[in-house]
Short mmCIF file of C-alpha atoms and ligand atoms in Angstrom, two decimals:
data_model
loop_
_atom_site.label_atom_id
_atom_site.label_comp_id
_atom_site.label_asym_id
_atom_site.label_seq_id
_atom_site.Cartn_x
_atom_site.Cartn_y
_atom_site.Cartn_z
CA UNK A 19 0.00 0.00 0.00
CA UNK A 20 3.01 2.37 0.76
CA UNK A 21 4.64 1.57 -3.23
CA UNK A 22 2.83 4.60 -4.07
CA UNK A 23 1.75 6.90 -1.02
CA UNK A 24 -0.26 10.08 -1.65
CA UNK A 25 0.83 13.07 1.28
CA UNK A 26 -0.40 16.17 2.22
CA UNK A 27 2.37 18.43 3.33
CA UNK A 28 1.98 21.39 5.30
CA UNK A 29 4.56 24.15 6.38
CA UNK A 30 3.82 27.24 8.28
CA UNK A 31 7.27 27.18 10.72
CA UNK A 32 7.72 30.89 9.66
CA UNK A 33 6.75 33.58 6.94
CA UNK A 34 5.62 31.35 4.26
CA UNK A 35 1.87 29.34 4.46
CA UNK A 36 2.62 26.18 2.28
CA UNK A 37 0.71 23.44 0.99
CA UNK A 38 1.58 20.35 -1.31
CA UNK A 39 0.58 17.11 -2.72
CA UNK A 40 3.60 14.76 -2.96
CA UNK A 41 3.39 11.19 -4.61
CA UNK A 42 5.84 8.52 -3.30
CA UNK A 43 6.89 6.01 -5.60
CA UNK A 44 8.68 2.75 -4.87
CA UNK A 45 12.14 4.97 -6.53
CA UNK A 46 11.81 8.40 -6.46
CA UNK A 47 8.63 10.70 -5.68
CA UNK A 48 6.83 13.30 -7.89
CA UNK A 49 5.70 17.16 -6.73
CA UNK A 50 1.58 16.90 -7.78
CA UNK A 51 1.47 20.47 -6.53
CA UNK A 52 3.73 22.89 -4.13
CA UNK A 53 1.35 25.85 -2.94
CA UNK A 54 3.53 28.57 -1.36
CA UNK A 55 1.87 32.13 0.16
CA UNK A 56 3.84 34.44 1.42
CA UNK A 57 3.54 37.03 3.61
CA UNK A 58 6.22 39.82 2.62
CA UNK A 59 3.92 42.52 2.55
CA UNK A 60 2.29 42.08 6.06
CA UNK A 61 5.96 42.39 7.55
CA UNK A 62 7.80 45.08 4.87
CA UNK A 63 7.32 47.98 6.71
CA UNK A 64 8.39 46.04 10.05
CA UNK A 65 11.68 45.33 8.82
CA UNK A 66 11.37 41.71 10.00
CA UNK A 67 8.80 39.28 10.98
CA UNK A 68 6.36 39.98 13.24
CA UNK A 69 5.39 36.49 15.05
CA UNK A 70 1.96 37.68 15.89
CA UNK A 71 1.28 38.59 12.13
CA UNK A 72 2.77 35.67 10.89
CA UNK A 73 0.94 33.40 13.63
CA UNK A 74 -2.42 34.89 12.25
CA UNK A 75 -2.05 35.15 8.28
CA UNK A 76 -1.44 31.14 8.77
CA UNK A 77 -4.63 31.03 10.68
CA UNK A 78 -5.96 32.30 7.75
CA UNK A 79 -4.43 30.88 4.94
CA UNK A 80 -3.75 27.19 5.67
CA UNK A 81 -7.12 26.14 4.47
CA UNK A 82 -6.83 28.21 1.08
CA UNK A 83 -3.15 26.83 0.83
CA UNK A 84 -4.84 23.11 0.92
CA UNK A 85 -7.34 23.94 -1.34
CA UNK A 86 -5.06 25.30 -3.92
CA UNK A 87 -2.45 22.51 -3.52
CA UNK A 88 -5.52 19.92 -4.25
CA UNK A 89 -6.51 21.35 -7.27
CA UNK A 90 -3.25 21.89 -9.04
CA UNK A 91 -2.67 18.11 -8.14
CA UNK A 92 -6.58 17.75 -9.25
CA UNK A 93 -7.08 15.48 -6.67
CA UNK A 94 -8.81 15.68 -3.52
CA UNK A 95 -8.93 14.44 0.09
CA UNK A 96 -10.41 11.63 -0.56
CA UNK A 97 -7.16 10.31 -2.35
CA UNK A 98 -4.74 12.18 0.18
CA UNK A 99 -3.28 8.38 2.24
CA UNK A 100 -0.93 10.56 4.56
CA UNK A 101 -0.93 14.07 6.09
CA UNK A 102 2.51 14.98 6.97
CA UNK A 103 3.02 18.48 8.97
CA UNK A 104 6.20 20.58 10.30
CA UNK A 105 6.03 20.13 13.78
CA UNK A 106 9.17 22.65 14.72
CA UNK A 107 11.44 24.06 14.83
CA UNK A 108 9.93 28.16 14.40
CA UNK A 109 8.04 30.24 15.07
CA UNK A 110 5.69 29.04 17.84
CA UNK A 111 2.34 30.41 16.72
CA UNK A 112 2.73 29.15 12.95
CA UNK A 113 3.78 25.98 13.69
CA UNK A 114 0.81 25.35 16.03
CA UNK A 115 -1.74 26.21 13.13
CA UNK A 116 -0.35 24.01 10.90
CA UNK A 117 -0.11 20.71 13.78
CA UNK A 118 -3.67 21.41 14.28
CA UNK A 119 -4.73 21.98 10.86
CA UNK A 120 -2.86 18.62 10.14
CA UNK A 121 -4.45 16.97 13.19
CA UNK A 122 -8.02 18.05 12.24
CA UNK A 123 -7.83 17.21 8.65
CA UNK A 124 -5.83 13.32 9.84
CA UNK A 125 -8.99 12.92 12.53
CA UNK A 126 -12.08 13.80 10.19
CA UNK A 127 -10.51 11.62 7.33
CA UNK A 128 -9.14 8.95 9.55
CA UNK A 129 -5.59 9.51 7.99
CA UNK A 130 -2.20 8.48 9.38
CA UNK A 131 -0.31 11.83 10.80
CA UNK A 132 3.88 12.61 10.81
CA UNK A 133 5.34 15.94 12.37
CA UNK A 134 7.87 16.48 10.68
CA UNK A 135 11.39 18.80 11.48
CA UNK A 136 11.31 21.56 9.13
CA UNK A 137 15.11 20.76 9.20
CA UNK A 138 14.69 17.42 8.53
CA UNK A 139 12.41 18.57 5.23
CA UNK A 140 15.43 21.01 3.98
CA UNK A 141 18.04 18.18 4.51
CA UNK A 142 16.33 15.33 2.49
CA UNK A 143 15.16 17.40 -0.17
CA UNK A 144 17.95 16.47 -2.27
CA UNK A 145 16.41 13.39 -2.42
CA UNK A 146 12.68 14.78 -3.36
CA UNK A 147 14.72 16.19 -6.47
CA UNK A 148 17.65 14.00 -7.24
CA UNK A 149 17.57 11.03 -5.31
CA UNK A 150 20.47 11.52 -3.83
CA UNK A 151 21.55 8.55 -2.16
CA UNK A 152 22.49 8.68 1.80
CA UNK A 153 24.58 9.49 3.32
CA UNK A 154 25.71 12.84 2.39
CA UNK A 155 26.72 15.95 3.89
CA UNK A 156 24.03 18.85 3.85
CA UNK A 157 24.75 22.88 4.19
CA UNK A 158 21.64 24.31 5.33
CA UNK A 159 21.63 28.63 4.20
CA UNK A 160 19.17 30.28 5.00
CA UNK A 161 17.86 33.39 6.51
CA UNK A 162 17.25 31.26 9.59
CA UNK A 163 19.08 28.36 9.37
CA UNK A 164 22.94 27.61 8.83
CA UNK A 165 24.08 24.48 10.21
CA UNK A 166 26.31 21.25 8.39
CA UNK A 167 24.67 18.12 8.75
CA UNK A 168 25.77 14.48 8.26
CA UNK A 169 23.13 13.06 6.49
CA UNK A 170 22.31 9.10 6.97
CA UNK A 171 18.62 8.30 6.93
CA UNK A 172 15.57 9.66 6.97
CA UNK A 173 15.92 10.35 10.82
CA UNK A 174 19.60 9.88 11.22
CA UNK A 175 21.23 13.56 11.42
CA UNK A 176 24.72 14.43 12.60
CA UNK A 177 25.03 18.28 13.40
CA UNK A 178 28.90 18.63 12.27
CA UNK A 179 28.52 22.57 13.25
CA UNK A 180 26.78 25.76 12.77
CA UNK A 181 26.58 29.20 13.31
CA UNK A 182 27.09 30.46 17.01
CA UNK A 183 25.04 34.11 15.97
CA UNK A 184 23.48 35.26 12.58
CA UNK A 185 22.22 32.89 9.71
CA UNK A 186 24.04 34.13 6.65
CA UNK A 187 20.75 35.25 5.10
CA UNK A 188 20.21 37.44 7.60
CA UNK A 189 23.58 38.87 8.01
CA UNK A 190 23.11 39.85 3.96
CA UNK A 191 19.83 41.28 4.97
CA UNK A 192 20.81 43.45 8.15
CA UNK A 193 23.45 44.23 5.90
CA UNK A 194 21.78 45.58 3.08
CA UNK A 195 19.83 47.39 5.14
CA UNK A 196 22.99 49.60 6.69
CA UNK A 197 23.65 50.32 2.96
CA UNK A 198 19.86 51.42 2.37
CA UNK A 199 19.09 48.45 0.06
CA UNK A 200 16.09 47.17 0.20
CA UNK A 201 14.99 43.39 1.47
CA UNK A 202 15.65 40.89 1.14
CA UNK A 203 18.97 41.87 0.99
CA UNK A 204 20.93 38.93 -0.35
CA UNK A 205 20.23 39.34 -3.40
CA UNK A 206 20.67 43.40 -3.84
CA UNK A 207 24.02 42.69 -2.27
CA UNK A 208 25.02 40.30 -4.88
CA UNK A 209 23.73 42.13 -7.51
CA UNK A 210 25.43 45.65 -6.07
CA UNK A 211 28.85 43.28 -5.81
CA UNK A 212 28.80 42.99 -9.02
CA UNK A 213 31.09 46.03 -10.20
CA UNK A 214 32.76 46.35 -6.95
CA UNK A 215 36.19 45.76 -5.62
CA UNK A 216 36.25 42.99 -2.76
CA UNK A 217 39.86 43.58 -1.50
CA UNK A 218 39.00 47.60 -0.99
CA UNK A 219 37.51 46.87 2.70
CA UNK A 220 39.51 44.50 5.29
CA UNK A 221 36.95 42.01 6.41
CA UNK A 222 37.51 39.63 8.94
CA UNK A 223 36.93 35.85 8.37
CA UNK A 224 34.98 34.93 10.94
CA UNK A 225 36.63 31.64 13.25
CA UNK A 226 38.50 30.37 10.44
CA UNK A 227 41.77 30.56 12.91
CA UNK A 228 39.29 27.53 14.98
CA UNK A 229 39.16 24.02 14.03
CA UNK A 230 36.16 22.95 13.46
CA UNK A 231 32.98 23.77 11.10
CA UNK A 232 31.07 26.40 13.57
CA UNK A 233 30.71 29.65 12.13
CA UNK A 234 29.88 33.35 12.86
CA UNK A 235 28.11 35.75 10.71
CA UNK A 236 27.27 38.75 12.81
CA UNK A 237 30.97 40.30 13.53
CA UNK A 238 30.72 41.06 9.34
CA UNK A 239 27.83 43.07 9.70
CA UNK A 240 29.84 45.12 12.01
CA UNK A 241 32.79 45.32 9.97
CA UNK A 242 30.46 46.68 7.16
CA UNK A 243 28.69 49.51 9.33
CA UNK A 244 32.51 50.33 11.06
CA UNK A 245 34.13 50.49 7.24
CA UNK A 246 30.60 52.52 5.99
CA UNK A 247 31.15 54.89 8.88
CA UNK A 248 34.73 55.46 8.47
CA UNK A 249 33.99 56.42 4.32
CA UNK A 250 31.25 58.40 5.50
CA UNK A 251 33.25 60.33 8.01
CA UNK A 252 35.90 61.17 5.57
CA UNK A 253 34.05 61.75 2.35
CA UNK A 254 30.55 62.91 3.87
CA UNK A 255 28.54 60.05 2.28
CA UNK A 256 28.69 56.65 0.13
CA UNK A 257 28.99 56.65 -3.73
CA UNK A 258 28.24 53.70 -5.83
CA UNK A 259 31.45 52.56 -6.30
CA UNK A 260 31.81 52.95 -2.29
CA UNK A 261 28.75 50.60 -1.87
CA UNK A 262 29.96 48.40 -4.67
CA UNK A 263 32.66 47.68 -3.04
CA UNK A 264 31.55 47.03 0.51
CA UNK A 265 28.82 45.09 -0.94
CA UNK A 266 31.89 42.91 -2.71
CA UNK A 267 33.80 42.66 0.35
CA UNK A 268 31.27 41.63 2.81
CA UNK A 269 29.78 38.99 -0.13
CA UNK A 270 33.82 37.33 -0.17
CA UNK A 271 33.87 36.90 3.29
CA UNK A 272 30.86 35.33 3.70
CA UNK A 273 31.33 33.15 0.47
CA UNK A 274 35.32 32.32 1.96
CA UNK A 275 33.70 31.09 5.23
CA UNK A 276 31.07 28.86 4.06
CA UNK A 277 33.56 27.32 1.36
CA UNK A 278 36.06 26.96 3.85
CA UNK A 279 34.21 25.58 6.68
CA UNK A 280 32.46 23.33 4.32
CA UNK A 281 36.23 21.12 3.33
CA UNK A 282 35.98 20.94 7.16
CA UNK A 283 32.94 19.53 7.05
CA UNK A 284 33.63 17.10 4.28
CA UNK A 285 36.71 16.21 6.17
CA UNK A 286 35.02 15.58 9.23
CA UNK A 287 32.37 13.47 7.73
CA UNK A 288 35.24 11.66 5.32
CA UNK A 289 36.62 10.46 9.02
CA UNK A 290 33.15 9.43 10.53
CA UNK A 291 32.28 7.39 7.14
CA UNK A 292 35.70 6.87 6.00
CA UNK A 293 35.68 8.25 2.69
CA UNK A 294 33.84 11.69 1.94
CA UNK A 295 30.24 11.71 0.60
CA UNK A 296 28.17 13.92 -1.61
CA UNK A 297 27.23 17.92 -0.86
CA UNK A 298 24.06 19.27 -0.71
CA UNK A 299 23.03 22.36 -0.12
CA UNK A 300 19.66 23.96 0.66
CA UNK A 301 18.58 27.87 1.91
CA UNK A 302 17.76 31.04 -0.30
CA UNK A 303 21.63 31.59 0.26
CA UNK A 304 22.55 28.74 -1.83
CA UNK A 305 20.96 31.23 -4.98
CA UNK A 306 23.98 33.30 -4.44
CA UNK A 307 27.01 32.62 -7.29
CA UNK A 308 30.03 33.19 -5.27
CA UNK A 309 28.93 30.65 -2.39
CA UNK A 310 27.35 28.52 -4.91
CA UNK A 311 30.63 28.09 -7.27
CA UNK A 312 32.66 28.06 -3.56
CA UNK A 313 31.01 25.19 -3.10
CA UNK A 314 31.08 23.37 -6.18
CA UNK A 315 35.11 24.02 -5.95
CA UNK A 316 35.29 22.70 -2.51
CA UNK A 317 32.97 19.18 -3.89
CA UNK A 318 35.61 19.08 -7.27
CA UNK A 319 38.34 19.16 -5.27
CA UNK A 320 37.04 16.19 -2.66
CA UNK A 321 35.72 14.05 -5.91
CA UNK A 322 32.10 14.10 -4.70
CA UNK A 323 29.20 14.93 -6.07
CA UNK A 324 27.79 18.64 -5.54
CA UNK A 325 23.42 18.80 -5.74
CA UNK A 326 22.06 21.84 -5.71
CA UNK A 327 18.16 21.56 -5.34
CA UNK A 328 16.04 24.06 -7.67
CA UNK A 329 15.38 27.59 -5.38
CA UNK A 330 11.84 26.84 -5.23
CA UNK A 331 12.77 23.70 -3.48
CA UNK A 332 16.13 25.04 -1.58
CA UNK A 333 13.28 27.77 0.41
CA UNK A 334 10.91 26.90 2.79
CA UNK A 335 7.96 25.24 0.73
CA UNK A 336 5.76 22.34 2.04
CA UNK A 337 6.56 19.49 -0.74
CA UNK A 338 9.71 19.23 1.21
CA UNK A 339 7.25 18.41 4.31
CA UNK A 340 5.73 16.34 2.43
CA UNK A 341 8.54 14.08 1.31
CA UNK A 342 9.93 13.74 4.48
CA UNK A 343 6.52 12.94 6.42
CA UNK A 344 6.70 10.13 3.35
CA UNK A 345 10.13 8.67 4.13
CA UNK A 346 9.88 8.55 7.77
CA UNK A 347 5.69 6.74 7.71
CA UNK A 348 7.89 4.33 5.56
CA UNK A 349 10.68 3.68 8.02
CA UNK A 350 7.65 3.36 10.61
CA UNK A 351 7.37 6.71 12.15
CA UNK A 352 3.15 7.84 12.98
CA UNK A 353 1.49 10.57 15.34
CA UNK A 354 -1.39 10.57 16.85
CA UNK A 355 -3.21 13.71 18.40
CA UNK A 356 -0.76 14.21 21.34
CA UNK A 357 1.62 15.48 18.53
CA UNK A 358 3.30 18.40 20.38
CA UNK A 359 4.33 21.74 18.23
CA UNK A 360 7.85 22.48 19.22
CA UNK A 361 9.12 25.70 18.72
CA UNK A 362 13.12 24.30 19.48
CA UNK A 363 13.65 20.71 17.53
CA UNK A 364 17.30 20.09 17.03
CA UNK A 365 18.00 17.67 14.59
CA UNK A 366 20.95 15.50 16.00
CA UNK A 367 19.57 15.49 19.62
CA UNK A 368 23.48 14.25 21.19
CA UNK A 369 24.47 18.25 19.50
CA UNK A 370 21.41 20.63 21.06
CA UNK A 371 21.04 23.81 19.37
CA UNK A 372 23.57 26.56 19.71
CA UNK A 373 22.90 30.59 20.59
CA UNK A 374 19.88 32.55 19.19
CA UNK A 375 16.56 32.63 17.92
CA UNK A 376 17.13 34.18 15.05
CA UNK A 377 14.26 36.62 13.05
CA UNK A 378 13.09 33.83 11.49
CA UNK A 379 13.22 31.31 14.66
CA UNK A 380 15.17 28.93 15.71
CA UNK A 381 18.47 27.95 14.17
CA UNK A 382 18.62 24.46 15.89
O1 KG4 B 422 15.49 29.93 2.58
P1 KG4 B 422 14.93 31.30 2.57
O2 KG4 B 422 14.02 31.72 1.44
O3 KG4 B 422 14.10 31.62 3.86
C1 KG4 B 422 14.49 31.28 5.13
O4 KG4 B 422 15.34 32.01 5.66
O5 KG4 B 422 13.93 30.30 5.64
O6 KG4 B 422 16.17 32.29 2.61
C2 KG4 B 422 16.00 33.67 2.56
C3 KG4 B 422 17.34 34.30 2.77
C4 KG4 B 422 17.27 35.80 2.91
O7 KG4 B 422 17.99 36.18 4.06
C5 KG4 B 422 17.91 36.30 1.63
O8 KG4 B 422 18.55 37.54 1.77
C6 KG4 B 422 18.88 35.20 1.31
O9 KG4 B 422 18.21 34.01 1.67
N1 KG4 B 422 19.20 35.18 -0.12
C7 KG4 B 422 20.43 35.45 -0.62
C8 KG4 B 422 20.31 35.44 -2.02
N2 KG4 B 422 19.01 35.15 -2.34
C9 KG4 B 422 18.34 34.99 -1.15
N3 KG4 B 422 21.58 35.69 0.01
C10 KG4 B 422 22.67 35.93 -0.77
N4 KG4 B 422 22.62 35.96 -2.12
C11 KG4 B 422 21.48 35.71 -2.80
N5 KG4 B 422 21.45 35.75 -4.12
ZN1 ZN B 423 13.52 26.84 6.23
#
């Protein structure tokens, strides 16, 4: 009866109300439909997410989400066999709509119902899209989320390290945002790099003098407003070759640290497995050039395989949910309705999560 499994996947962990209809097949799985609405103009003019906001547009949307992602798969509950939801980690208030709009939707059509670990749903989505076979290592980039992760199964997670303070996502977004460009900043920052000189500005590289594969993002936004400031002071006010350049600097450091701590993390994972497996990597970051071709240097020059999953499928969307409610039913995993919404959900439960909460939630 599992061979080919029809799921419902929900995600509403943070700014984003998805919905999707996700087929399993014996090998492989198809997207039927991947509903995502999101909620960038309730928050614009906050400058960040407001949980309250958030918690309430998914109140409202989650139903209209479902009904959408049922008729782009033009199917309907009736042939839905699993409802899988994120259970955590986020933001508190979301993730509780979508548990209970999963439970109530499981108990009125006597369905089988996974949480899921929003993590979890980034990290195996290289699967969803390439079947990727485990184990592998995964670099999660997001505005929320930057952590390396050991890959071995469907509920077997290493945390290999992380950031200790700012995602990189958000450190391009605070960022931007010093330099008056407007959000999300990531990619205004890339684009303003462009032109720009990256060796005009000293900036620091961030614990690369540690061993290890922990990171830190937020001492760069610093260096950014200290080198803006100091231009400012002297000149009386940024030109575009000024913010060009900062723009270039701040995008090299980030993209040295990430390639950098990622050949620790292969190496790391190399020793644990004994020979180095494939990189993945997930996260609206992963859209950016420089990190991306970082990355695919770092996987050419360890022999493995580099898998990059499509950006509509790297960001937070619920066929990822989906997928993963899918692999773990198989492997035996079902909730009931004591399923518990957990705002803090680390992955590999021997690492717990490091510092902060992060705009967009927890970084677990
Ligand atoms: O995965 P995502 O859509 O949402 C979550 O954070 O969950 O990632 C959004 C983040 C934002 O911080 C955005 O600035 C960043 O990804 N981002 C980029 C680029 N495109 C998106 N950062 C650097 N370069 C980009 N091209
Ligand atoms: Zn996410």
């Amino acid at each position: 009866m599992t061979d080919n499994l029809t799921i419902l996947g929900l995600e509403s962990s943070c700014d984003d109300t998805a919905a999707a209809v996700v087929r399993m097949r014996e090998h492989g799985a198809e997207i039927l439909s991947s509903v995502v609405l999101g909620q960038d103009d309730l928050h614009g003019s906050f400058g960040g997410i407001v949980p309250e906001i958030a918690a309430r547009a998914h109140a409202e949307k989650l139903d209209i989400a479902v009904n959408e992602a049922l008729n782009h798969a033009e199917t309907s509950l009736d042939r839905i066999q699993l409802v899988a939801a994120t259970a955590g980690p986020g933001l508190i208030g979301g993730v509780l709509s979508g548990v209970m709009t999963g439970k109530a939707i499981a108990a009125a059509r006597g369905l089988p119902l996974v949480g899921v670990n929003h993590l979890a749903g980034h990290a195996l989505t290289p699967r969803l899209t390439d079947g990727l076979a485990y184990p592998y290592v995964m670099l999660l980039v997001s505005g929320g989320h930057c952590q390396f992760l050991l890959v071995e199964g469907s509920d077997r997670f290493t945390r290999l390290g992380g950031t200790i303070d700012d995602a990189p996502g958000e450190a391009f977004d605070k960022s931007a945002r010093l330099l008056g460009l407007s959000q999300p900043g990531g990619p205004m920052i890339e684009r303003e790099a462009r032109g720009g000189d990256a060796e005009r500005f000293r900036f620091p590289r961030p614990l690369l003098d540690r061993p290890g594969c922990d990171m830190s993002f937020s001492g760069l936004k610093t260096a950014l407003l200290r080198a803006r400031d100091e231009v400012i002071a002297e000149k009386g006010g940024l030109t575009r070759r000024d913010r060009a350049d900062l723009c270039a600097g701040f995008q090299g450091a980030v993209a040295d640290v990430l390639q950098e701590k990622t050949r620790r993390a292969l190496t790391e994972a190399g020793r644990i497995l004994s020979a180095p497996p494939a990189l993945a990597v997930a996260g609206g970051v992963a859209a950016n050039q420089l990190v991306r071709s970082g990355l695919e240097t770092v996987s050419s020059e360890f022999g493995v395989a580099f898998v990059a999953p499509p950006l509509a499928l790297c960001t937070d969307n619920a066929a990822m949910i989906a997928y993963a409610g899918g692999e773990l039913f198989r492997a035996g995993r079902i909730d009931d309705m004591t399923l518990a919404a957990r705002p803090r959900w680390p992955l590999d439960q021997r690492s717990p999560s490091l510092l902060g909460g992060g705009k967009k939630g927890a970084k677990a």
